[in-house]
Amino acid sequence: MKAQPPASHFIDGEYVEDTAGTPFDSIYPATGEVIARLHAATPAIVEKAIAAAKRAQGEWAAMSPTARGRILKRASEIMRERNRELSELETLDTGKPIQETIVADPTSGADAFEFFGGVAAAALNGDYIPLGGDFAFTKRVPLGVCVGIGAWNYPQQIACWKGAPALVAGNAMVFKPSENTPLGALKIAEILFEAGLPKGLYNVIQGDRTTGPLLVNHKDVAKVSLTGSVETGRKVAGAAAAQLKHVTMELGGKSPLIVFDDADLESAIGGAMLGNFYSTGQVCSNGTRVFVQKGIKDKFLSRLKERTEKIVIGDPMDEATQLGPMVSRAQLDKVFSYVEKGKAEGATLLTGGGIPNNVSAEGTYIQPTVFADVTDEMTICREEIFGPVMCVLDFDNEDEVIARANGTEFGLSAGVFTSDLTRAHRVVDQLEAGTLWINTYNLAPVEVPFGGSKQSGFGRENSLAALDHYTELKSVYVAMGKVEAPY
Ligand code: NAD
């Protein structure tokens, strides 16, 4: 299987190569096969991409929002027409099963282009402020050149979630995908160009943690939106702060999912499984600390074990496969090291924890894993694992579980399962998180703001709220009479 793109970067409407950049391989995680060979961006490539973006942005910003939106909507149509091709590429890039990518990856990217393309005509208006004769008005203006930096778990979605609001608001974007998943964003750039986006407005350059700072520190960059770990977020936000740049930080989490004893048991288990095993556990908002009320603990664990052991692991291109490999060997090793810590610190390994026996030895697979009897101070309960490892904790009552759920530096997401609606609302009101669910988990439609609080970041993606993070307001005071000066 090969997925070699025509060149490593997409700049100013065309594929561009600079073989002076450090070469790196794109590896299909299911087999370890090299599917593409690329080059990281040299400083010359970074310069070229930012210069193209800067050149193109002014004319784009001068177009009507409706005209900009029309191009984004066309891009969403092309993505839907090519959903299978894009989903297969996403599967090669990440190892995620085609059963998932076909419903969750290009489609959620297309949703972003469709949503922001659709709201463009109405959502970028300013206000008229009457002042008794005089008046003021506000204009919502783009920031200029925006940089997007992606993680490897949802490469196409991240490229679109950042690109759609940035572009529709009149900005240009330079996007750097994760070095682990370099392929998807190039296709998004190609499709935008094909949909009629003028050249230079959406550029993709490759590279790793040494390339990112070249973008973040560049004087012509007005804003940086990062999806990545807290550690990277601190570095990127710090560098951006030194030049007072706008930032959006979509970072990691260790989110609580609380199951009260009156919950619909099968739904709660389904929610916990989706919130831990989807995308092989590589989802930032996962509910990795599952708090189960003591009265239903045994029933919950026995059904969870039964259902988890039926998960179909295997070839990600087989539509029956439900769980694929981890994105890389390094991430797999990290997850295994947490499994060892869980055992060493006294958690009960309910199921999983090993390598499945029906997969290629070169693939980076791990069984879906559940630890029970986890306590708050265990390492597996405090640190983000970013793999298919669920921690189940017991609790007695509501006040106790809220305090324990909030006892973390993270604040990305949280969920509650209960059939008592007033309790559900009371609990979500007190949970410290940016994105919360009642009686479901991990649904993130484009209409709803998505993002975190505390160390999980700031700013919001999706919904009209995202436009606030890609524009700034200009206020204009208009005097209707003469200036009365006291001197
Ligand atoms: P990472 O932080 O290692 O890398 C993220 C991106 O930042 C990569 O493109 C990387 O090359 C780049 N980068 C690294 N150091 C940089 C620096 N100093 N300056 C500029 N760029 C730099 O994260 P990852 O391992 O790719 O992704 C996993 C993490 O992302 C997890 O913590 C996960 O929770 C988080 N994540 C968050 C969200 C969200 O929306 N909140 C979504 C997906 C993933």
CSV table of N, CA and C and ligand atoms in Angstrom, one decimal, residues 149-153 158 176-179 207-209 212-213 216 226-230 232 235-236 250-253 283-284 384 386 412 450 456 461, ligand 1:
chain,number,residue,atom,x,y,z
A,149,ILE,N,-1.6,24.0,14.1
A,149,ILE,CA,-0.7,22.9,14.3
A,149,ILE,C,-1.5,21.7,14.9
A,150,GLY,N,-1.4,20.5,14.2
A,150,GLY,CA,-2.3,19.4,14.5
A,150,GLY,C,-1.7,18.3,15.3
A,151,ALA,N,-2.5,17.5,16.0
A,151,ALA,CA,-2.2,16.3,16.6
A,151,ALA,C,-2.4,15.2,15.6
A,152,TRP,N,-2.1,13.9,16.0
A,152,TRP,CA,-2.2,12.8,15.0
A,152,TRP,C,-3.5,12.0,15.1
A,153,ASN,N,-4.4,12.3,16.0
A,153,ASN,CA,-5.5,11.4,16.2
A,153,ASN,C,-6.6,11.7,15.2
A,158,ILE,N,-9.0,17.9,12.2
A,158,ILE,CA,-8.3,19.0,12.8
A,158,ILE,C,-7.9,20.0,11.7
A,176,LYS,N,0.3,22.9,9.9
A,176,LYS,CA,1.4,21.9,10.0
A,176,LYS,C,0.7,20.7,10.7
A,177,PRO,N,0.6,19.6,9.9
A,177,PRO,CA,0.1,18.3,10.6
A,177,PRO,C,1.1,17.7,11.5
A,178,SER,N,0.7,16.8,12.3
A,178,SER,CA,1.6,16.0,13.1
A,178,SER,C,2.6,15.2,12.2
A,179,GLU,N,3.8,15.1,12.6
A,179,GLU,CA,4.8,14.3,11.8
A,179,GLU,C,4.4,12.8,11.7
A,207,GLY,N,6.5,18.8,9.2
A,207,GLY,CA,7.6,19.0,10.1
A,207,GLY,C,7.2,18.6,11.5
A,208,ASP,N,8.1,18.7,12.4
A,208,ASP,CA,7.9,18.2,13.8
A,208,ASP,C,8.1,19.3,14.8
A,209,ARG,N,8.5,18.9,16.0
A,209,ARG,CA,8.5,19.9,17.1
A,209,ARG,C,9.6,21.0,16.9
A,212,GLY,N,7.6,23.5,14.3
A,212,GLY,CA,6.5,24.3,14.8
A,212,GLY,C,6.9,25.7,15.3
A,213,PRO,N,8.1,25.8,16.1
A,213,PRO,CA,8.5,27.1,16.6
A,213,PRO,C,8.8,28.1,15.4
A,216,VAL,N,5.4,29.5,14.8
A,216,VAL,CA,4.9,30.3,16.0
A,216,VAL,C,5.6,31.6,16.2
A,226,LEU,N,-3.4,25.4,18.3
A,226,LEU,CA,-2.7,24.1,18.5
A,226,LEU,C,-3.7,23.1,19.0
A,227,THR,N,-3.6,21.9,18.5
A,227,THR,CA,-4.2,20.7,19.1
A,227,THR,C,-3.0,19.8,19.4
A,228,GLY,N,-2.9,19.6,20.7
A,228,GLY,CA,-1.7,18.8,21.1
A,228,GLY,C,-1.7,18.6,22.6
A,229,SER,N,-0.6,18.2,23.2
A,229,SER,CA,-0.5,17.9,24.6
A,229,SER,C,-0.3,19.2,25.4
A,230,VAL,N,-0.5,19.0,26.7
A,230,VAL,CA,-0.4,20.2,27.6
A,230,VAL,C,1.0,20.7,27.6
A,232,THR,N,3.2,20.6,25.2
A,232,THR,CA,3.4,21.4,23.9
A,232,THR,C,2.6,22.7,24.0
A,235,LYS,N,4.5,25.4,25.8
A,235,LYS,CA,5.6,26.0,25.0
A,235,LYS,C,5.0,26.9,24.0
A,236,VAL,N,4.0,26.5,23.3
A,236,VAL,CA,3.5,27.3,22.1
A,236,VAL,C,2.8,28.5,22.7
A,250,GLU,N,-6.1,23.5,22.2
A,250,GLU,CA,-6.9,22.3,22.4
A,250,GLU,C,-6.0,21.3,22.9
A,251,LEU,N,-6.0,21.0,24.2
A,251,LEU,CA,-4.9,20.2,24.8
A,251,LEU,C,-5.5,18.9,25.4
A,252,GLY,N,-4.7,18.3,26.2
A,252,GLY,CA,-5.1,16.9,26.7
A,252,GLY,C,-6.1,16.9,27.8
A,253,GLY,N,-6.4,15.7,28.3
A,253,GLY,CA,-7.4,15.6,29.3
A,253,GLY,C,-7.3,14.3,30.1
A,283,VAL,N,-8.3,9.8,21.8
A,283,VAL,CA,-9.2,10.9,21.7
A,283,VAL,C,-9.0,11.8,23.0
A,284,CYS,N,-8.8,13.1,22.7
A,284,CYS,CA,-8.5,14.0,23.8
A,284,CYS,C,-9.6,14.1,24.9
A,384,GLU,N,-2.6,11.4,31.5
A,384,GLU,CA,-3.3,11.1,30.3
A,384,GLU,C,-2.5,9.9,29.6
A,386,PHE,N,-3.7,8.2,26.6
A,386,PHE,CA,-3.9,8.3,25.2
A,386,PHE,C,-3.8,7.0,24.5
A,412,LEU,N,-11.0,19.2,30.3
A,412,LEU,CA,-11.5,19.2,28.9
A,412,LEU,C,-12.9,18.8,28.9
A,450,PHE,N,-16.6,23.4,21.2
A,450,PHE,CA,-15.8,22.3,21.8
A,450,PHE,C,-14.4,22.9,22.3
A,456,SER,N,-6.4,22.1,30.2
A,456,SER,CA,-6.8,21.5,28.9
A,456,SER,C,-6.9,22.6,27.8
A,461,GLU,N,-13.4,25.6,19.5
A,461,GLU,CA,-13.5,25.2,18.1
A,461,GLU,C,-15.0,24.9,17.9
B,1,NAD,P1,2.1,16.8,20.7
B,1,NAD,O1,1.9,17.9,21.7
B,1,NAD,O2,3.3,16.0,20.8
B,1,NAD,O3,2.2,17.4,19.2
B,1,NAD,C1,1.1,18.2,18.7
B,1,NAD,C2,1.7,19.0,17.5
B,1,NAD,O4,2.5,20.1,18.0
B,1,NAD,C3,2.5,18.2,16.5
B,1,NAD,O5,2.2,18.7,15.2
B,1,NAD,C4,3.9,18.6,16.9
B,1,NAD,O6,4.8,18.5,15.8
B,1,NAD,C5,3.8,20.0,17.3
B,1,NAD,N1,4.8,20.5,18.3
B,1,NAD,C6,5.4,19.8,19.2
B,1,NAD,N2,6.3,20.7,19.9
B,1,NAD,C7,6.1,21.9,19.4
B,1,NAD,C8,6.6,23.2,19.7
B,1,NAD,N3,7.5,23.4,20.7
B,1,NAD,N4,6.2,24.3,19.0
B,1,NAD,C9,5.3,24.1,18.0
B,1,NAD,N5,4.8,22.9,17.6
B,1,NAD,C10,5.1,21.8,18.4
B,1,NAD,O7,0.7,16.0,20.7
B,1,NAD,P2,0.4,14.6,19.9
B,1,NAD,O8,1.1,13.6,20.6
B,1,NAD,O9,0.5,14.8,18.5
B,1,NAD,O10,-1.2,14.5,20.2
B,1,NAD,C11,-1.7,14.0,21.4
B,1,NAD,C12,-2.1,15.0,22.4
B,1,NAD,O11,-3.0,15.9,21.7
B,1,NAD,C13,-2.8,14.5,23.6
B,1,NAD,O12,-2.4,15.1,24.8
B,1,NAD,C14,-4.3,14.8,23.3
B,1,NAD,O13,-5.1,14.9,24.4
B,1,NAD,C15,-4.2,16.1,22.6
B,1,NAD,N6,-5.3,16.4,21.8
B,1,NAD,C16,-6.2,17.4,22.1
B,1,NAD,C17,-7.4,17.6,21.4
B,1,NAD,C18,-8.4,18.7,21.8
B,1,NAD,O14,-9.1,19.1,20.9
B,1,NAD,N7,-8.4,19.2,23.0
B,1,NAD,C19,-7.6,16.8,20.3
B,1,NAD,C20,-6.7,15.8,19.9
B,1,NAD,C21,-5.6,15.6,20.7
